[in-house]
Short mmCIF file of C-alpha atoms in Angstrom, two decimals:
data_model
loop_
_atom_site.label_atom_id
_atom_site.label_comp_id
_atom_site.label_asym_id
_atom_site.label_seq_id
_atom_site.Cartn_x
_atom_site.Cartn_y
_atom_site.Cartn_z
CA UNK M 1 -6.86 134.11 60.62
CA UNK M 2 -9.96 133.30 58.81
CA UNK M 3 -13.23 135.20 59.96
CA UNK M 4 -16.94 135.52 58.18
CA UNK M 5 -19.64 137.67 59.38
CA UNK M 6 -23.24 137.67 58.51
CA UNK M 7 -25.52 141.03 58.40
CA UNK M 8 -28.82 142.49 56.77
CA UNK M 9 -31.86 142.64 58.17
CA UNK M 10 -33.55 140.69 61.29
CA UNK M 11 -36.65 141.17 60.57
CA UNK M 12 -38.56 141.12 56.70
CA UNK M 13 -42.01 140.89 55.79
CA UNK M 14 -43.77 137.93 53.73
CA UNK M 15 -43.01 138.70 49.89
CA UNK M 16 -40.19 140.59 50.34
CA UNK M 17 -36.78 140.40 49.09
CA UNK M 18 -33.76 139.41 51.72
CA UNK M 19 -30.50 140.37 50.84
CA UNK M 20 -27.68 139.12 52.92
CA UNK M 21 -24.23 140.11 53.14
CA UNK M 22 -21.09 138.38 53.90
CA UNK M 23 -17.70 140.16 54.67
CA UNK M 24 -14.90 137.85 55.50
CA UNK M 25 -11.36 138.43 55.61
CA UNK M 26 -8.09 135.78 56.20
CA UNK M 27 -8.82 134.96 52.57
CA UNK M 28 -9.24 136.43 48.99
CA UNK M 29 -12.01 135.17 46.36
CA UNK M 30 -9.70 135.98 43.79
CA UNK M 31 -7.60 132.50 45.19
CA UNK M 32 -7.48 129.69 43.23
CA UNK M 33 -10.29 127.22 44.94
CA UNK M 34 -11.36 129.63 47.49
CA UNK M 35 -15.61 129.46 47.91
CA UNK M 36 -18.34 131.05 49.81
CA UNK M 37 -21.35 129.35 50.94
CA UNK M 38 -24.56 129.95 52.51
CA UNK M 39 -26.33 127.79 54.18
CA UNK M 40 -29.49 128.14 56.61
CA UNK M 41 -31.21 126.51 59.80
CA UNK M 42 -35.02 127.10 61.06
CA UNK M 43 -35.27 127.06 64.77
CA UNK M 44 -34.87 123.62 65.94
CA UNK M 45 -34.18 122.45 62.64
CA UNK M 46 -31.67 121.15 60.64
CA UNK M 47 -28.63 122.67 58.56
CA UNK M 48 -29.98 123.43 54.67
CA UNK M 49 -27.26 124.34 52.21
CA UNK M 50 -28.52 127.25 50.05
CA UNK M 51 -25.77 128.20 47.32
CA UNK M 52 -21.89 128.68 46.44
CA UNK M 53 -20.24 131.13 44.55
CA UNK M 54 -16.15 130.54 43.90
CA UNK M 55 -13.27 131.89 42.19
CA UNK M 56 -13.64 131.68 38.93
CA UNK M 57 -17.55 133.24 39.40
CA UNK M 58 -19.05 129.90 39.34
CA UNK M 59 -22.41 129.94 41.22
CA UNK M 60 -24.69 126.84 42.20
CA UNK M 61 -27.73 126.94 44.18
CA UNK M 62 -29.72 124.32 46.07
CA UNK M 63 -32.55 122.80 44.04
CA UNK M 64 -35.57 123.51 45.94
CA UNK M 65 -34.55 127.12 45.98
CA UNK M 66 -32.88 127.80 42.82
CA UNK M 67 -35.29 130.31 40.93
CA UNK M 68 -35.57 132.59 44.23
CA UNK M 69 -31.35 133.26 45.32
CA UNK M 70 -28.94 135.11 43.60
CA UNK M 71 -25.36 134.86 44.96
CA UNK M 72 -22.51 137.19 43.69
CA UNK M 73 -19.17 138.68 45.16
CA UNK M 74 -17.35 141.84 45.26
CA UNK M 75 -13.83 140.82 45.78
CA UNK M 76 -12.83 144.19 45.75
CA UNK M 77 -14.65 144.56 49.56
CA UNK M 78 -14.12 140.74 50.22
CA UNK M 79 -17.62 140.26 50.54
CA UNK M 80 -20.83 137.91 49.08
CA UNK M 81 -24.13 139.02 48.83
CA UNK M 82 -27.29 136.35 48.56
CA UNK M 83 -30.65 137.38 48.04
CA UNK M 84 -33.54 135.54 48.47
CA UNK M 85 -36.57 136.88 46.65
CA UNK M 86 -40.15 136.06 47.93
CA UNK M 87 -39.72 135.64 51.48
CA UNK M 88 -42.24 133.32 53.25
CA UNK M 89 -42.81 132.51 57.17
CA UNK M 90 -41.15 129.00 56.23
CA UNK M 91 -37.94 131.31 55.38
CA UNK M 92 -37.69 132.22 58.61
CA UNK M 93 -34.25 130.93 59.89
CA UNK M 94 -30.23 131.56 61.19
CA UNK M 95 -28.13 132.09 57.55
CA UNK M 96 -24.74 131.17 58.01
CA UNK M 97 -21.83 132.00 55.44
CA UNK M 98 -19.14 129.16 55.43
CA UNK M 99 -15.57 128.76 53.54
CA UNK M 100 -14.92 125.93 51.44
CA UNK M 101 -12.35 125.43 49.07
CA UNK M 102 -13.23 123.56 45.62
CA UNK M 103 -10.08 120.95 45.98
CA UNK M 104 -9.63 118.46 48.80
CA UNK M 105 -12.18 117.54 50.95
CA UNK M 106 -14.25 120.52 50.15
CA UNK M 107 -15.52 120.69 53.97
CA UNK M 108 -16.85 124.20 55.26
CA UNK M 109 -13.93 124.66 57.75
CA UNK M 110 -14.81 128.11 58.78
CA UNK M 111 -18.26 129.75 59.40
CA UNK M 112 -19.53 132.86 60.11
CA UNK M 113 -21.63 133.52 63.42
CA UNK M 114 -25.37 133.19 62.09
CA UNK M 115 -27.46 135.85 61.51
CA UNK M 116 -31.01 135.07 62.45
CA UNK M 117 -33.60 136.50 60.09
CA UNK M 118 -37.73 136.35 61.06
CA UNK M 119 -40.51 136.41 58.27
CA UNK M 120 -43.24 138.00 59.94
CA UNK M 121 -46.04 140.78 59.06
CA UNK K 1 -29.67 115.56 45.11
CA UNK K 2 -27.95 113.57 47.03
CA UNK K 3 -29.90 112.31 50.27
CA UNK K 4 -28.01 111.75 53.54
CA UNK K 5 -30.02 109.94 56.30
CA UNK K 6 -28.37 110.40 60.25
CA UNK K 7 -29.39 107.42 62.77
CA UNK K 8 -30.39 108.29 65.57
CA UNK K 9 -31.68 111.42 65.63
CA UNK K 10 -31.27 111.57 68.88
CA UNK K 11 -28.98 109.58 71.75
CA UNK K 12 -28.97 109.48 75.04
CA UNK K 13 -25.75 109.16 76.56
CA UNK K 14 -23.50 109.43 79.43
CA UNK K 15 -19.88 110.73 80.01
CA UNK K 16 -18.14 108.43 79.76
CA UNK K 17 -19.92 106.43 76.83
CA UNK K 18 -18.40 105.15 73.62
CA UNK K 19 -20.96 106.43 71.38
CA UNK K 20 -21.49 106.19 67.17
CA UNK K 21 -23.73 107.96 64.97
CA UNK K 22 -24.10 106.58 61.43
CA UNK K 23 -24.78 108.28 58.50
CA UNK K 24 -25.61 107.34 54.93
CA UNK K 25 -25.87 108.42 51.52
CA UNK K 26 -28.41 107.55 48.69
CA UNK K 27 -25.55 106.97 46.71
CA UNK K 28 -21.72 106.80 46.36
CA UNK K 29 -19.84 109.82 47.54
CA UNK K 30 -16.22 108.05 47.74
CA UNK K 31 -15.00 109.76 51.15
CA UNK K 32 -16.46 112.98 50.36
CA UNK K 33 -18.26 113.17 54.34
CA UNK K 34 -17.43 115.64 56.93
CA UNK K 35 -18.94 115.82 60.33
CA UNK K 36 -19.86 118.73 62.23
CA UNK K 37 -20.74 119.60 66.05
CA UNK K 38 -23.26 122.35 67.12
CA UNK K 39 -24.00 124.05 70.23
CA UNK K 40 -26.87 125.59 70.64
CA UNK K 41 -26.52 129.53 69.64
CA UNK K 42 -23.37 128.79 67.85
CA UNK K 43 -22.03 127.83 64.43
CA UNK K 44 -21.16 124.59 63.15
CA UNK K 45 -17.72 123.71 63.68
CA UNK K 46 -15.85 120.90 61.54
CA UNK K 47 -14.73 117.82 63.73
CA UNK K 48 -14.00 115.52 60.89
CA UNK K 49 -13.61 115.75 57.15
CA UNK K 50 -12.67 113.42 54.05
CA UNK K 51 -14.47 110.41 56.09
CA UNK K 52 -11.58 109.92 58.44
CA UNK K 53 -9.00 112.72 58.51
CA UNK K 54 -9.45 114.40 62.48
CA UNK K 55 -9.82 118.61 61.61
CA UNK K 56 -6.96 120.37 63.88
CA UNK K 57 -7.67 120.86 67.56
CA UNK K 58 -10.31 118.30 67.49
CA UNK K 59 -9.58 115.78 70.55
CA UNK K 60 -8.73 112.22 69.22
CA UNK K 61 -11.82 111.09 71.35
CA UNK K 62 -13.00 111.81 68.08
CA UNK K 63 -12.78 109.26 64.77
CA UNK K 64 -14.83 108.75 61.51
CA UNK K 65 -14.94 105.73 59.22
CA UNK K 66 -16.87 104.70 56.41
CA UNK K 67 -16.26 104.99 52.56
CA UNK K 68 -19.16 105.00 49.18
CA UNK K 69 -22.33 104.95 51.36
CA UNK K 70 -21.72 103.88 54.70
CA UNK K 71 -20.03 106.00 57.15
CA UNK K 72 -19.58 106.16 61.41
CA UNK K 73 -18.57 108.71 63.57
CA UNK K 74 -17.61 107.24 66.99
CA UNK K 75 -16.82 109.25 70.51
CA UNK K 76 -14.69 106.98 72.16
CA UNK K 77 -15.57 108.38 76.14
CA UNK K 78 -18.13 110.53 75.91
CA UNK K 79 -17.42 113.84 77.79
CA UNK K 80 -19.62 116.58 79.16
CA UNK K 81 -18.47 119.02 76.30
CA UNK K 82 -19.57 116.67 73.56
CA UNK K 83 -23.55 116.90 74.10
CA UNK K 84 -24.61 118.83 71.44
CA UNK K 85 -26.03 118.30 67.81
CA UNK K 86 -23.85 116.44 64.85
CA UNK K 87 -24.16 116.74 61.30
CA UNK K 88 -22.54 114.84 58.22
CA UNK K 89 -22.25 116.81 55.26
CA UNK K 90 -21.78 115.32 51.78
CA UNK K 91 -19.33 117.00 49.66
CA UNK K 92 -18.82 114.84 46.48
CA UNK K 93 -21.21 116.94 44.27
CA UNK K 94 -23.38 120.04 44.02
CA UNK K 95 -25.68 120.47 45.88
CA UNK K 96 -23.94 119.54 49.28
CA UNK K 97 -26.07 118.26 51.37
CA UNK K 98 -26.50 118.04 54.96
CA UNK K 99 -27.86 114.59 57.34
CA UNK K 100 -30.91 115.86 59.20
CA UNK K 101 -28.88 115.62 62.37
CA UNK K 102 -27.93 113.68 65.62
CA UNK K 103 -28.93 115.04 68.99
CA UNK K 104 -27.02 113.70 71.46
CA UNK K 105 -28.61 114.50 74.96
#
């Protein structure tokens, strides 16, 4: 049984760094194919896809964010960590982390809860 | 990027209906689309990936169709668990990228 759960702070301040932490389990990183994404959504918004990280170490991040997130893994606690550097009210939003795997259809068939996280002074 | 435009944004519908929600891509992405359902408060949950292939558990109410840059997903009779938001989701290249979303009230 595949689960993901989302957790770090609720609550940062503008110009601050997030960091974000996924812990899943049902599934190893060290698999061939296996992936990790995160992806976000503002209130009332739409879904934003914000970076992958698989396997082999491979990372990819979305283009409009690229020079701000870091993704990396520690297979060793099956978890991913993103950090988002800079925060900004506009950053304010629910993060999800999603499985993927890199063959086949490549769909996010399992996702984590949401954690929301508010950019606010 | 890849740019995926939904239509409608948002429905309005009643149980019952036979209702479709298109969604396109800016370019060819094969059968690379998947289709989500959200509640609100809860995660997305796959209903449909690889254009046309029904996830498991998903009721066959539910079908997709499309291939390159054209794709449909239809609700055959609408039922009172089905109002919520849909997404399609390109997955042919990096970045994936999401529709902006079909509200169907």
């Amino acid at each position: 049984q595949v689960t993901l759960r989302e957790s770090g702070p609720a609550l940062v301040k503008p110009t601050q760094t997030l960091t974000l932490t996924c812990t899943f389990s049902g599934f190893s990183l060290t698999t061939s194919g296996m992936c990790v994404n995160w992806i976000r959504q503002p209130p009332g918004k739409a879904l934003e896809w914000l970076a992958i990280i698989d396997w082999d170490d491979d990372k990819y991040y979305s283009t409009s964010l690229k020079t701000r997130l870091t993704i990396s893994k520690d297979t060793s606690k099956n978890q991913v960590v993103l950090t988002m550097t800079n925060m900004d009210p506009l950053d304010t939003a629910t993060y999800y982390c999603a499985q993927s795997s890199f063959f086949g259809a490549r769909s996010f068939d399992y996702w984590g809860q949401g954690i929301l996280v508010t950019v606010s002074s | 990027d890849i740019q995926m435009t939904q239509s409608p944004s948002s429905l309005s519908a009643s149980v019952g209906d036979r209702v479709t929600i298109t969604c396109r891509a800016s370019q060819s992405i094969t059968r690379y689309l998947n289709w989500y359902q959200q509640k609100p408060g809860k995660a997305p949950k796959l209903l449909m990936y690889s254009a046309t292939s029904l996830q498991s558990g998903v009721p066959s109410r539910f079908s997709g169709s499309g291939s390159g840059t054209d794709f449909t997903l239809t609700i055959s009779s609408l039922q009172p668990e089905d109002f919520a938001s849909y997404y399609c989701q390109q997955t042919y290249n990096i970045p994936r990228t999401f529709g902006q979303g079909t509200k169907l009230e």
